Short mmCIF file of C-alpha atoms and ligand atoms in Angstrom, two decimals:
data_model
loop_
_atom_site.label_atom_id
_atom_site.label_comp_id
_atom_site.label_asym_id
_atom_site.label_seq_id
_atom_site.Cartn_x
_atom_site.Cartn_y
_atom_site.Cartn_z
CA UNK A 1 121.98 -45.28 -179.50
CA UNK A 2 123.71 -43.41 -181.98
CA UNK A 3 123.15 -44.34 -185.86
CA UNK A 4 126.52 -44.43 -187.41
CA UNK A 5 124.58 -43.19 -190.74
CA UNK A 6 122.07 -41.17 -189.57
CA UNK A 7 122.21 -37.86 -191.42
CA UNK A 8 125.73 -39.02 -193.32
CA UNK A 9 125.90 -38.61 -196.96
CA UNK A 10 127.02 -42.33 -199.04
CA UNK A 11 130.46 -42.02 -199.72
CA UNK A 12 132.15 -43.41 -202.55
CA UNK A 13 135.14 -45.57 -201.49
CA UNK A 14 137.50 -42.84 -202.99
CA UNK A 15 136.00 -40.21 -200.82
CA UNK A 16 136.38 -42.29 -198.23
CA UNK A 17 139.75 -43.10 -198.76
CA UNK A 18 140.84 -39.38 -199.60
CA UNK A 19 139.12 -38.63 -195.94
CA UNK A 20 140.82 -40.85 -194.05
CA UNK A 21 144.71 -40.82 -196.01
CA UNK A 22 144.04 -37.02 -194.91
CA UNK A 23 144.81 -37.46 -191.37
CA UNK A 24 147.09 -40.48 -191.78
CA UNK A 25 150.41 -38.34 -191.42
CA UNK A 26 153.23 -40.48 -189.96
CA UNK A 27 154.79 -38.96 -186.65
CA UNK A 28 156.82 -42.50 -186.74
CA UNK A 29 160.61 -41.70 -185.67
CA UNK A 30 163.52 -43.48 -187.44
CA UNK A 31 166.29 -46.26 -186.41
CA UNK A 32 168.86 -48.54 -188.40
CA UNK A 33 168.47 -51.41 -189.11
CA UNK A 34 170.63 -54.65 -191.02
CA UNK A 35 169.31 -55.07 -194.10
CA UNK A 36 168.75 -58.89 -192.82
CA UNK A 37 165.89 -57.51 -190.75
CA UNK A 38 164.68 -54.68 -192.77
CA UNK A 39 162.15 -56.25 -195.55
CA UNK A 40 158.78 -54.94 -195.48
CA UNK A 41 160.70 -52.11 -193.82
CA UNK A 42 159.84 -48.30 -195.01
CA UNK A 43 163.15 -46.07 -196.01
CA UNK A 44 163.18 -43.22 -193.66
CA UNK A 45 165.98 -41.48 -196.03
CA UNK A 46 167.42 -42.48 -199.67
CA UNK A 47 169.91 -44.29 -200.06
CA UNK A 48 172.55 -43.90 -202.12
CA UNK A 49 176.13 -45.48 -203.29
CA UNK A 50 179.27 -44.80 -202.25
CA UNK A 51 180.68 -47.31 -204.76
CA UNK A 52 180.37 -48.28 -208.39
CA UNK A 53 179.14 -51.49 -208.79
CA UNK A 54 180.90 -53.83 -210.62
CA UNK A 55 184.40 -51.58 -209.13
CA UNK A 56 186.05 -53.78 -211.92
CA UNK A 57 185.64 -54.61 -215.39
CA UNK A 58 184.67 -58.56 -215.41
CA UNK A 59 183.68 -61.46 -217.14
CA UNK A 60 180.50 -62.71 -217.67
CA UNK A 61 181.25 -65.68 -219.19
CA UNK A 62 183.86 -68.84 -219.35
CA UNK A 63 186.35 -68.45 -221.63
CA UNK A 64 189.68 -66.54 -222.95
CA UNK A 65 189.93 -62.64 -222.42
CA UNK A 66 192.12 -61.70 -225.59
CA UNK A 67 194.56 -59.06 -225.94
CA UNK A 68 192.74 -55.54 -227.50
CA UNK A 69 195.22 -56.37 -230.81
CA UNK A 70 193.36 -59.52 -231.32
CA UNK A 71 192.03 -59.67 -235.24
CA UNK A 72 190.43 -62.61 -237.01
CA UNK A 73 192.70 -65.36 -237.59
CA UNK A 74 194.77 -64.77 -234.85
CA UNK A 75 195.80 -67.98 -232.98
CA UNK A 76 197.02 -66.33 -229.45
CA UNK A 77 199.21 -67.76 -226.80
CA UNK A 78 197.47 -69.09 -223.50
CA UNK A 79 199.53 -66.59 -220.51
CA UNK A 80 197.67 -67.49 -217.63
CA UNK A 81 194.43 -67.79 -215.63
CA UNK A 82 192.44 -65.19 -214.09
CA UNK A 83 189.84 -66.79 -211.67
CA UNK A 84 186.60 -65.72 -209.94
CA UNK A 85 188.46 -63.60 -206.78
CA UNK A 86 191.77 -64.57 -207.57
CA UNK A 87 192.72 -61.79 -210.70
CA UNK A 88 195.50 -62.61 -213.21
CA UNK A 89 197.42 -59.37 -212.49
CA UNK A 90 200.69 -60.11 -214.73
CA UNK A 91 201.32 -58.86 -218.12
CA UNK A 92 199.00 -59.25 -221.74
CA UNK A 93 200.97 -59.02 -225.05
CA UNK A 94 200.15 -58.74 -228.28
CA UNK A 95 198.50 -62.55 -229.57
CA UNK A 96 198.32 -63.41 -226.18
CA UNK A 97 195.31 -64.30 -224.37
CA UNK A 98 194.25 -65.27 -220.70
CA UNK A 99 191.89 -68.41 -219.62
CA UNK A 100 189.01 -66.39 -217.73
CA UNK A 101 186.14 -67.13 -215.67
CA UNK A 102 182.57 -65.73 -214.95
CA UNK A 103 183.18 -62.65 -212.29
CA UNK A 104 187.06 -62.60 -212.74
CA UNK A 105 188.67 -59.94 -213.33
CA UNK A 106 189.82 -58.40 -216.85
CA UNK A 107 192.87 -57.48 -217.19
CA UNK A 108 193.27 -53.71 -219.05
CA UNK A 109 195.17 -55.44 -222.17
CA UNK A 110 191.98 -57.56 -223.13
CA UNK A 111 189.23 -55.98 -224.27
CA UNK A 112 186.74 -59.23 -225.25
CA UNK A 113 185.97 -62.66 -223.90
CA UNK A 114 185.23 -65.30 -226.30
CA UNK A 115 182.92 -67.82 -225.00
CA UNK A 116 184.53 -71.09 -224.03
CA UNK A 117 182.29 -73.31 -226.40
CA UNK A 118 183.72 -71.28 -229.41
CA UNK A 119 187.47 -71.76 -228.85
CA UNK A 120 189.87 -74.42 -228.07
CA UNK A 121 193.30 -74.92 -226.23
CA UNK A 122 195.64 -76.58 -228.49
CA UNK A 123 199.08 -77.02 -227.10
CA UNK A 124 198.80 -73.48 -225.58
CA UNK A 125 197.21 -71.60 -228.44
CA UNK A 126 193.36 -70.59 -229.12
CA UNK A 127 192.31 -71.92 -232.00
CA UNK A 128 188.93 -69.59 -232.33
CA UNK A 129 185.71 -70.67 -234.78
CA UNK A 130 183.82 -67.62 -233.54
CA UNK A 131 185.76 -64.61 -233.41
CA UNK A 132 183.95 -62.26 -230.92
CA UNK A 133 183.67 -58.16 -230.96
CA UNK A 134 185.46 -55.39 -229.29
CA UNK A 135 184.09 -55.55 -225.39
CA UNK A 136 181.68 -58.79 -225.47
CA UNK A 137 180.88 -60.52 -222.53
CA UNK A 138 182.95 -58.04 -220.39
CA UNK A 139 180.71 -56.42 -217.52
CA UNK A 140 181.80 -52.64 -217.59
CA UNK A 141 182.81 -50.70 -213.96
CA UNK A 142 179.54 -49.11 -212.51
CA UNK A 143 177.19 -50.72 -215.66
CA UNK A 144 174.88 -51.76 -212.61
CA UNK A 145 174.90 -48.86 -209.93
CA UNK A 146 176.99 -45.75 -210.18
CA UNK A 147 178.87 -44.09 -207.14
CA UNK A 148 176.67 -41.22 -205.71
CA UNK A 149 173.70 -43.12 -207.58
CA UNK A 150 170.30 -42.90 -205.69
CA UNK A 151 169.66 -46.20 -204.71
CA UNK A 152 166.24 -46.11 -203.22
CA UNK A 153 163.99 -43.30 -202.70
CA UNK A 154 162.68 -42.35 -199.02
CA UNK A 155 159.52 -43.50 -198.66
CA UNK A 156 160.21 -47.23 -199.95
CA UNK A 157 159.14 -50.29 -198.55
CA UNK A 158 161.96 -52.59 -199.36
CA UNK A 159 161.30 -55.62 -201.24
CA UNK A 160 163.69 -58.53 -201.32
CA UNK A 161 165.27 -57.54 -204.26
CA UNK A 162 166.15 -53.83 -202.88
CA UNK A 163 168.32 -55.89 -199.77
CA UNK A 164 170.08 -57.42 -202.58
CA UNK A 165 170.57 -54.38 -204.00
CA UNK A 166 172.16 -52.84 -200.97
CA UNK A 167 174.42 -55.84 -199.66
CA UNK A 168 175.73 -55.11 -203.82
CA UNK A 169 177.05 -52.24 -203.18
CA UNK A 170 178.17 -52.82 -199.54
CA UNK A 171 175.63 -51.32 -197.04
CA UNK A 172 175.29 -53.25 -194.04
CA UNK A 173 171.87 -51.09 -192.87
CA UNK A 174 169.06 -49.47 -193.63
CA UNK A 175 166.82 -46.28 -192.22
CA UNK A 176 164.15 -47.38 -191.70
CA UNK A 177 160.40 -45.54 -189.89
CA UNK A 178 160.11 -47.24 -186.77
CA UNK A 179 157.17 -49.94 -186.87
CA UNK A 180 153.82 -48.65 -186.40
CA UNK A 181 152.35 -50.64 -183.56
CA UNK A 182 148.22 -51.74 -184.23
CA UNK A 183 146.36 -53.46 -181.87
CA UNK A 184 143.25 -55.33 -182.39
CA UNK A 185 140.11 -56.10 -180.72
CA UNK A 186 137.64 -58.34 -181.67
CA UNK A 187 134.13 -57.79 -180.31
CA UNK A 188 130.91 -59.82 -179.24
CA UNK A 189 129.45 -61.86 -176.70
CA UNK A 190 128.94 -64.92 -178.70
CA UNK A 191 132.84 -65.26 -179.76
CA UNK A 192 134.91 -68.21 -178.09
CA UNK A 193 138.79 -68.70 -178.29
CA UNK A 194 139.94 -71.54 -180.38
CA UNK A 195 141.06 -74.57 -177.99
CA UNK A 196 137.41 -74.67 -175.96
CA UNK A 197 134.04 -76.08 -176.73
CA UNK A 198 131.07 -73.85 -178.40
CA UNK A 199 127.65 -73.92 -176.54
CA UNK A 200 124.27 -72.63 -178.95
CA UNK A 201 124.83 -69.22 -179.50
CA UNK A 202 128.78 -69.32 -179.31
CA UNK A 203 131.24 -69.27 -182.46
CA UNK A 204 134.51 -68.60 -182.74
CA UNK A 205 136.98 -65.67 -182.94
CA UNK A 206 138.36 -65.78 -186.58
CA UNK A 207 138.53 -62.43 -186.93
CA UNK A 208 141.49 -61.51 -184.70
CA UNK A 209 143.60 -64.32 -186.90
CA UNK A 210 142.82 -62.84 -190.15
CA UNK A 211 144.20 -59.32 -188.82
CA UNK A 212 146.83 -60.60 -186.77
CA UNK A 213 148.04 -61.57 -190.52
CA UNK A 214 147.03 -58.74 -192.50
CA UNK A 215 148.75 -56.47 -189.96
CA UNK A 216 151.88 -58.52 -189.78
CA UNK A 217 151.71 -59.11 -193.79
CA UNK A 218 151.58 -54.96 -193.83
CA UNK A 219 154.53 -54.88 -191.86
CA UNK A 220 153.08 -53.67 -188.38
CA UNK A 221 153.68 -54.58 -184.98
CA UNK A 222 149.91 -56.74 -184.47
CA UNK A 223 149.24 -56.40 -180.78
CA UNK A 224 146.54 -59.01 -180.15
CA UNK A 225 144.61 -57.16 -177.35
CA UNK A 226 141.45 -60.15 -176.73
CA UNK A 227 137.89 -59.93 -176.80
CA UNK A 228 135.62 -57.34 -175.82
CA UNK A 229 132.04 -57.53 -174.63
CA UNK A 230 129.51 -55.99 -175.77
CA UNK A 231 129.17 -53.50 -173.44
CA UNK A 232 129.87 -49.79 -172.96
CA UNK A 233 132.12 -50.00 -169.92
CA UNK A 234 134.31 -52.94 -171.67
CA UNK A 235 134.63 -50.77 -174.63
CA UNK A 236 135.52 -47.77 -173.24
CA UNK A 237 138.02 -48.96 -170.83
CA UNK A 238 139.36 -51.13 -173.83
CA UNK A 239 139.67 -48.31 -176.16
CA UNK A 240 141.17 -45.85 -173.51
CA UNK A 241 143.97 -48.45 -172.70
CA UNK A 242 145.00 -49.96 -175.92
CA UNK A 243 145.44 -45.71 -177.03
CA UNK A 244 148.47 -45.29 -174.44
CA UNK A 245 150.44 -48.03 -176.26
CA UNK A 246 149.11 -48.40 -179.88
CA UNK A 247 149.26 -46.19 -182.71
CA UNK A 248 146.12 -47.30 -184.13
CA UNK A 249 143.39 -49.65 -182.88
CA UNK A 250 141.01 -51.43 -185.25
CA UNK A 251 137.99 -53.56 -183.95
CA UNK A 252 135.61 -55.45 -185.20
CA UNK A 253 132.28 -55.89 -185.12
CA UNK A 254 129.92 -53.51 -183.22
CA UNK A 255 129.81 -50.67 -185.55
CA UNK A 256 125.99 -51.50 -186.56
CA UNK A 257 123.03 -49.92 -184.96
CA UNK A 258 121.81 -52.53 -182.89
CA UNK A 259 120.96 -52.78 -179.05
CA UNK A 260 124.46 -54.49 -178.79
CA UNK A 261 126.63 -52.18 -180.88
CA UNK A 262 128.38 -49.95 -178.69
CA UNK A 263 131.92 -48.99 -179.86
CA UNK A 264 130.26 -45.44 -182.17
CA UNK A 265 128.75 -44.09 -179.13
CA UNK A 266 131.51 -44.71 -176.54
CA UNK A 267 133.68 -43.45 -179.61
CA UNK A 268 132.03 -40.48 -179.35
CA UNK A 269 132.03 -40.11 -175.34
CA UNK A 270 135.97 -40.66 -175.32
CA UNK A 271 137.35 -39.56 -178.54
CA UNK A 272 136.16 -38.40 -182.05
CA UNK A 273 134.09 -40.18 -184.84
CA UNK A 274 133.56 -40.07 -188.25
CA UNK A 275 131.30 -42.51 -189.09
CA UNK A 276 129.95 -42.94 -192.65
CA UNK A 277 128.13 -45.34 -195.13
CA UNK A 278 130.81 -46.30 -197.64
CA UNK A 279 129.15 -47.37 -200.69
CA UNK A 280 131.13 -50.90 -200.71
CA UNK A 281 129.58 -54.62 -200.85
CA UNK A 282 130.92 -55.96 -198.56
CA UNK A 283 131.52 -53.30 -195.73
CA UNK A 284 129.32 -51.87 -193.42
CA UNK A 285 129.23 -48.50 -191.76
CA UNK A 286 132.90 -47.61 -191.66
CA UNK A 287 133.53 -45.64 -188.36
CA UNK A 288 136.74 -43.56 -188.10
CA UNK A 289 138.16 -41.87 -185.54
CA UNK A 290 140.62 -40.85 -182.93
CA UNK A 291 140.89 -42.36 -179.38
CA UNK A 292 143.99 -40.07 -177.73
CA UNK A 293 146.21 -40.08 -180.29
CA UNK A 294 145.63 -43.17 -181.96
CA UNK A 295 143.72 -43.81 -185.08
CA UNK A 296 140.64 -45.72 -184.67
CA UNK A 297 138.92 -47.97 -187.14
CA UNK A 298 135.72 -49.54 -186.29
CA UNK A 299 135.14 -52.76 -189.22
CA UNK A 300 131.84 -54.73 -189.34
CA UNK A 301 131.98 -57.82 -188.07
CA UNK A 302 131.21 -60.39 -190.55
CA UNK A 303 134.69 -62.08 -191.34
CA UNK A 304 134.82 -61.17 -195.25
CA UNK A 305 133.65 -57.87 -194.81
CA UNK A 306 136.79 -57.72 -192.09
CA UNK A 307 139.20 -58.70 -194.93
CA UNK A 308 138.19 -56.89 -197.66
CA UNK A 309 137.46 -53.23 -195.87
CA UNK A 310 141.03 -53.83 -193.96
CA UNK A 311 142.20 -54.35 -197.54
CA UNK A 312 140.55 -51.28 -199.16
CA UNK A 313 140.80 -48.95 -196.21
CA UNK A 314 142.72 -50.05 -193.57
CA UNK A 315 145.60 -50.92 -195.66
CA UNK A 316 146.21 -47.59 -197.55
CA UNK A 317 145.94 -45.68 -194.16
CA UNK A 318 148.85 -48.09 -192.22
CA UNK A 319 150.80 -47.60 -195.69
CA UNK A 320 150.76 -43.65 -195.47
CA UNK A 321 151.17 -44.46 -191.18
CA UNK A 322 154.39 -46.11 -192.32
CA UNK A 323 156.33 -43.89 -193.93
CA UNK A 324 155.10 -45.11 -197.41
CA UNK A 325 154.40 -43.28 -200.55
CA UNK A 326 150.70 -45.01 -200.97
CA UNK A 327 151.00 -47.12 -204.07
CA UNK A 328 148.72 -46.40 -207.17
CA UNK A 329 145.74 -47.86 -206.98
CA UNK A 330 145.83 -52.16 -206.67
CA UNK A 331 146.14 -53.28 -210.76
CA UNK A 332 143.37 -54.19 -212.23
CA UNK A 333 143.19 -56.95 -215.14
CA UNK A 334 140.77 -58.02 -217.84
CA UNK A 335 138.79 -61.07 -217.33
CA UNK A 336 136.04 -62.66 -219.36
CA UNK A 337 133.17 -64.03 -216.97
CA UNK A 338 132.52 -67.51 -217.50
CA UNK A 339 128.95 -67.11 -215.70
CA UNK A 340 126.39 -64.70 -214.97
CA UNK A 341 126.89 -62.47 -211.96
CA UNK A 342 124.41 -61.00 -210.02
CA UNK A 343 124.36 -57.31 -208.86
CA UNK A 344 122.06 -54.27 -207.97
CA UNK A 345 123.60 -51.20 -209.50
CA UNK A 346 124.52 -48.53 -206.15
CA UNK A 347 127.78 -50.29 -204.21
CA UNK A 348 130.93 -50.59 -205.45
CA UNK A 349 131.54 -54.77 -204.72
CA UNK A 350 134.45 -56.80 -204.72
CA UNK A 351 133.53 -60.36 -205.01
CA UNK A 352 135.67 -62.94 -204.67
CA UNK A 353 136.72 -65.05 -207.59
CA UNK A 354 138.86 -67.64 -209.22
CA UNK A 355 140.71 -66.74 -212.14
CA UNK A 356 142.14 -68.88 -214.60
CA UNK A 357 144.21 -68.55 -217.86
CA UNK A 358 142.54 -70.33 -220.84
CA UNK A 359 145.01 -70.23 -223.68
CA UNK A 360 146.19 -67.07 -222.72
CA UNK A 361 142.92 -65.41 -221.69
CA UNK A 362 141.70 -64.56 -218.12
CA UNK A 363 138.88 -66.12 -217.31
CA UNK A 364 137.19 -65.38 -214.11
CA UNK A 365 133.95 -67.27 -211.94
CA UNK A 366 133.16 -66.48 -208.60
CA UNK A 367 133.64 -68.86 -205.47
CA UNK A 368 129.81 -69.10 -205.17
CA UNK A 369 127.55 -67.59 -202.48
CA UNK A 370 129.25 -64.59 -201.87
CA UNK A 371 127.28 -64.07 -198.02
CA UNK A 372 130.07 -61.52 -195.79
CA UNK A 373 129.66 -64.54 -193.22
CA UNK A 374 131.32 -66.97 -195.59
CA UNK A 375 135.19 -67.10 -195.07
CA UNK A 376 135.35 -70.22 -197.66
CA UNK A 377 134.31 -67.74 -200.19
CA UNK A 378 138.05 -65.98 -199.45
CA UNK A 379 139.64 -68.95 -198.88
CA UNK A 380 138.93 -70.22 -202.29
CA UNK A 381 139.55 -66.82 -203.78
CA UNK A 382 142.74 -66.04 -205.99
CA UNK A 383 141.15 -62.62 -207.01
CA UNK A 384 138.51 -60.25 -206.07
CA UNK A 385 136.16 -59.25 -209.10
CA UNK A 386 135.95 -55.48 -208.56
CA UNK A 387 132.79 -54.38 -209.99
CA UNK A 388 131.46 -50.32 -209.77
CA UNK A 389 129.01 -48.84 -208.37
CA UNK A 390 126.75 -48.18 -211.74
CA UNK A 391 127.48 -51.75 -212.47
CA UNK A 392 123.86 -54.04 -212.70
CA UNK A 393 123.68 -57.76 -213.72
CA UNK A 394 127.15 -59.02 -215.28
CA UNK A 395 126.42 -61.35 -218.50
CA UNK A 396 128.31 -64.63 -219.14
CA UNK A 397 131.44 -63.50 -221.67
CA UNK A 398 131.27 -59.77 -220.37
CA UNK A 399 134.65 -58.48 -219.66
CA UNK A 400 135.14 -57.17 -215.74
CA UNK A 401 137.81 -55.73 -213.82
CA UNK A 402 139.50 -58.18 -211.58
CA UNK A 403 142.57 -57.48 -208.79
CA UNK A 404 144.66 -60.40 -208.01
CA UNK A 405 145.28 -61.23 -204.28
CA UNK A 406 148.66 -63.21 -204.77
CA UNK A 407 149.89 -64.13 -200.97
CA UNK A 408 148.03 -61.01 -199.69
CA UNK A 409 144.74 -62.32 -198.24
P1 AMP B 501 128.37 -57.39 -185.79
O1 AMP B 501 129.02 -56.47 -186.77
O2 AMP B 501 128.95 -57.32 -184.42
O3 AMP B 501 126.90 -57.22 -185.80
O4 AMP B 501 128.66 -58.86 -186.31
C1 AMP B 501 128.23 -59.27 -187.59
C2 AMP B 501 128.42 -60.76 -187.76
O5 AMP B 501 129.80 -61.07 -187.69
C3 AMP B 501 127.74 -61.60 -186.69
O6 AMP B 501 127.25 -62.77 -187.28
C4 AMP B 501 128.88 -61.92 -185.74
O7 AMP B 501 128.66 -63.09 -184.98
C5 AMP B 501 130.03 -62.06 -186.68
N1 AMP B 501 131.29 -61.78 -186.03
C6 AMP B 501 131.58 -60.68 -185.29
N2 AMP B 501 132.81 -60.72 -184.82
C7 AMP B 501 133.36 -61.88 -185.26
C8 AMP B 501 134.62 -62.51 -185.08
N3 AMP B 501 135.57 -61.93 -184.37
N4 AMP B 501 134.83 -63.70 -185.67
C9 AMP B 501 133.86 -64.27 -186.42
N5 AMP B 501 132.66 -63.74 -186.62
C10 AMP B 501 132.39 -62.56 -186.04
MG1 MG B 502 128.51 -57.99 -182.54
#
């Protein structure tokens, strides 16, 4: 049996991460896609405008565009309408003014809009009670997005807001990297599929939903490839397969040094391993590697340690897989503890914890017994309390680090 330490120096997570984003080069080809389909998606180009955006000066409010003449006192003559999509496209004299509505178009005698609540019709004149300025509430041409403007950068994963941003200025698709296509193995003897009965012994599989989720969250394609036993034949043959048709495979559990962990050393028989002690609470051994030409990551097997090393590790790697500049590190916030938490000084650990705002402070507890077995201690989570590695005992009212989880985990 090989030990997945033996011999291997403690790495900090950083190192870790800096050996491993190393080798994550994407080799991911690129198609179009409509920007209906193309959130999460990774921008295989930039993208930029072939329009200004607004093409045409316009209102942004309800009210009367007046005629560029206008000057306090003035009582101008009501000419016409000029509607959201239907323009007022006839003449503007002197002390004349338009009615106008939000998004319609100015004609290029006004140059103001007076608000509706400060003016009033009065057999077909404006009587006006606040006069307004030279160009208010008129939305300029190209005062959001210029033509030839760089709309996105290559390497983007678009958010909602960027498809908005691109139906604005008329672009139907997108460039995106092709998906990077993960499949996932859960391993053990004693795991059961949901839907049948546990004997002594059995549990069952919760691992293989929580990354079927993370992976689809990250945008992948999650192949869900089963169970494999504990044995060297089921691993190997599992491995070899799932590497003709996946661009990375992650398992978990397995990766300790017991009688039944057996995916380092068939690693090593059919592909390449690193394997190395990541100085992380929770997390394991991390083992690393190469099966063909897909990635390999071997997690532990206890269900938070799953979550949070796929979230630390896993994550950046896919990102940089993808296409995607790898964000800046996850923000951290400020939060006062509201309780004592324990810690031996020599692991980075990311506990899980509730924060709360008290009056405009962060406050932060944990969600109790923080065991890597206990997925309630996630599921009750809104934040992970990211502690270093120097870190000892954390008194009540010390100030810690904290990274929110949002809709991530
Ligand atoms: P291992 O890393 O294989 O030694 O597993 C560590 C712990 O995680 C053991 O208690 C396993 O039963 C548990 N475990 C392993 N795989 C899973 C899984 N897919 N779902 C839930 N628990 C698991
Ligand atoms: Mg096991």
């Amino acid at each position: 049996m090989i030990d997945a330490c033996a011999n291997k120096e403690l790495l900090t997570l950083k190192q870790a991460l800096k050996l491993i984003l190393d080798v994550s080069n994407t080799t991911l080809g690129f198609e179009r896609v409509n920007i209906k389909n193309a959130r999460n998606r990774v921008l295989y180009e930039p993208i930029h405008s072939a329009i200004d955006v607004p093409s045409f000066r316009n209102s942004s409010m309800d009210g009367y565009a007046l005629h560029h003449s206008y000057t306090e006192g003035d009582k101008p003559s009501v000419v016409g309408t000029s509607w959201a999509g239907r323009p007022f496209l006839g003449d503007i004299k002197v002390n004349e003014c338009i009615r106008i509505f939000t998004g319609a178009f100015v004609p290029d005698q006004c140059d103001r809009v007076i608000m509706q609540e400060n003016a009033q019709q009065d057999k077909g004149q404006l009587k006006i009670s606040a006069p307004p300025l030279p160009h208010e509430n008129i939305r300029n041409i190209a005062s959001d997005t210029h033509k030839n403007q760089r709309l996105l950068n290559q390497g983007k994963r678009l958010k909602t807001a960027d498809l908005g941003l691109l139906a604005s200025c008329g672009i139907m698709e997108a460039p995106v990297f092709k998906r990077l296509t993960v499949g996932f193995f859960s391993t053990g003897d004693e795991l059961i599929p949901l839907g049948t009965a546990a004997n002594i012994g059995q549990i069952y599989d919760s691992n293989r939903y929580t990354l079927h989720a993370l992976l689809e969250e990250a945008g992948a394609i999650a192949i869900d490839m089963g169970v494999i036993k504990d044995e060297p034949e089921a691993v190997e043959k599992a491995l070899l397969s799932a590497s003709t048709s996946c661009d990375v495979i992650i398992t978990s559990g397995g990766v300790s040094v017991g009688e039944a962990d057996f995916i380092t050393p068939t690693l090593a028989k059919i592909g390449r391993v690193d394997a190395w002690k990541v100085a992380i609470k929770p997390g394991k051994p991390l083992v690393f590697g190469k099966v063909n030409n897909a990635l390999f990551f071997g997690l532990p097997g206890n269900p938070v340690s799953v979550m949070i090393t796929f979230q630390q590790i896993v994550l950046p790697s896919l990102q940089k897989l993808m296409g995607q500049h790898v964000q800046q590190q996850a923000m951290h916030l400020h939060a006062i503890c509201e309780e004592e938490i324990k810690k031996q000084p020599g692991r980075m650990e990311f506990q899980r914890g509730i924060a709360t705002n008290k009056n405009g402070q962060l406050t932060v507890r944990t969600t109790g017994d923080q065991s890597s077995h206990r997925l309630n201690s996630m599921s009750d989570a809104n934040c992970l309390i990211v502690l270093q590695q120097a870190d000892g005992n954390i008194a009540e009212g010390q100030t810690v680090n904290i990274q929110l989880l949002e809709n991530t985990l």
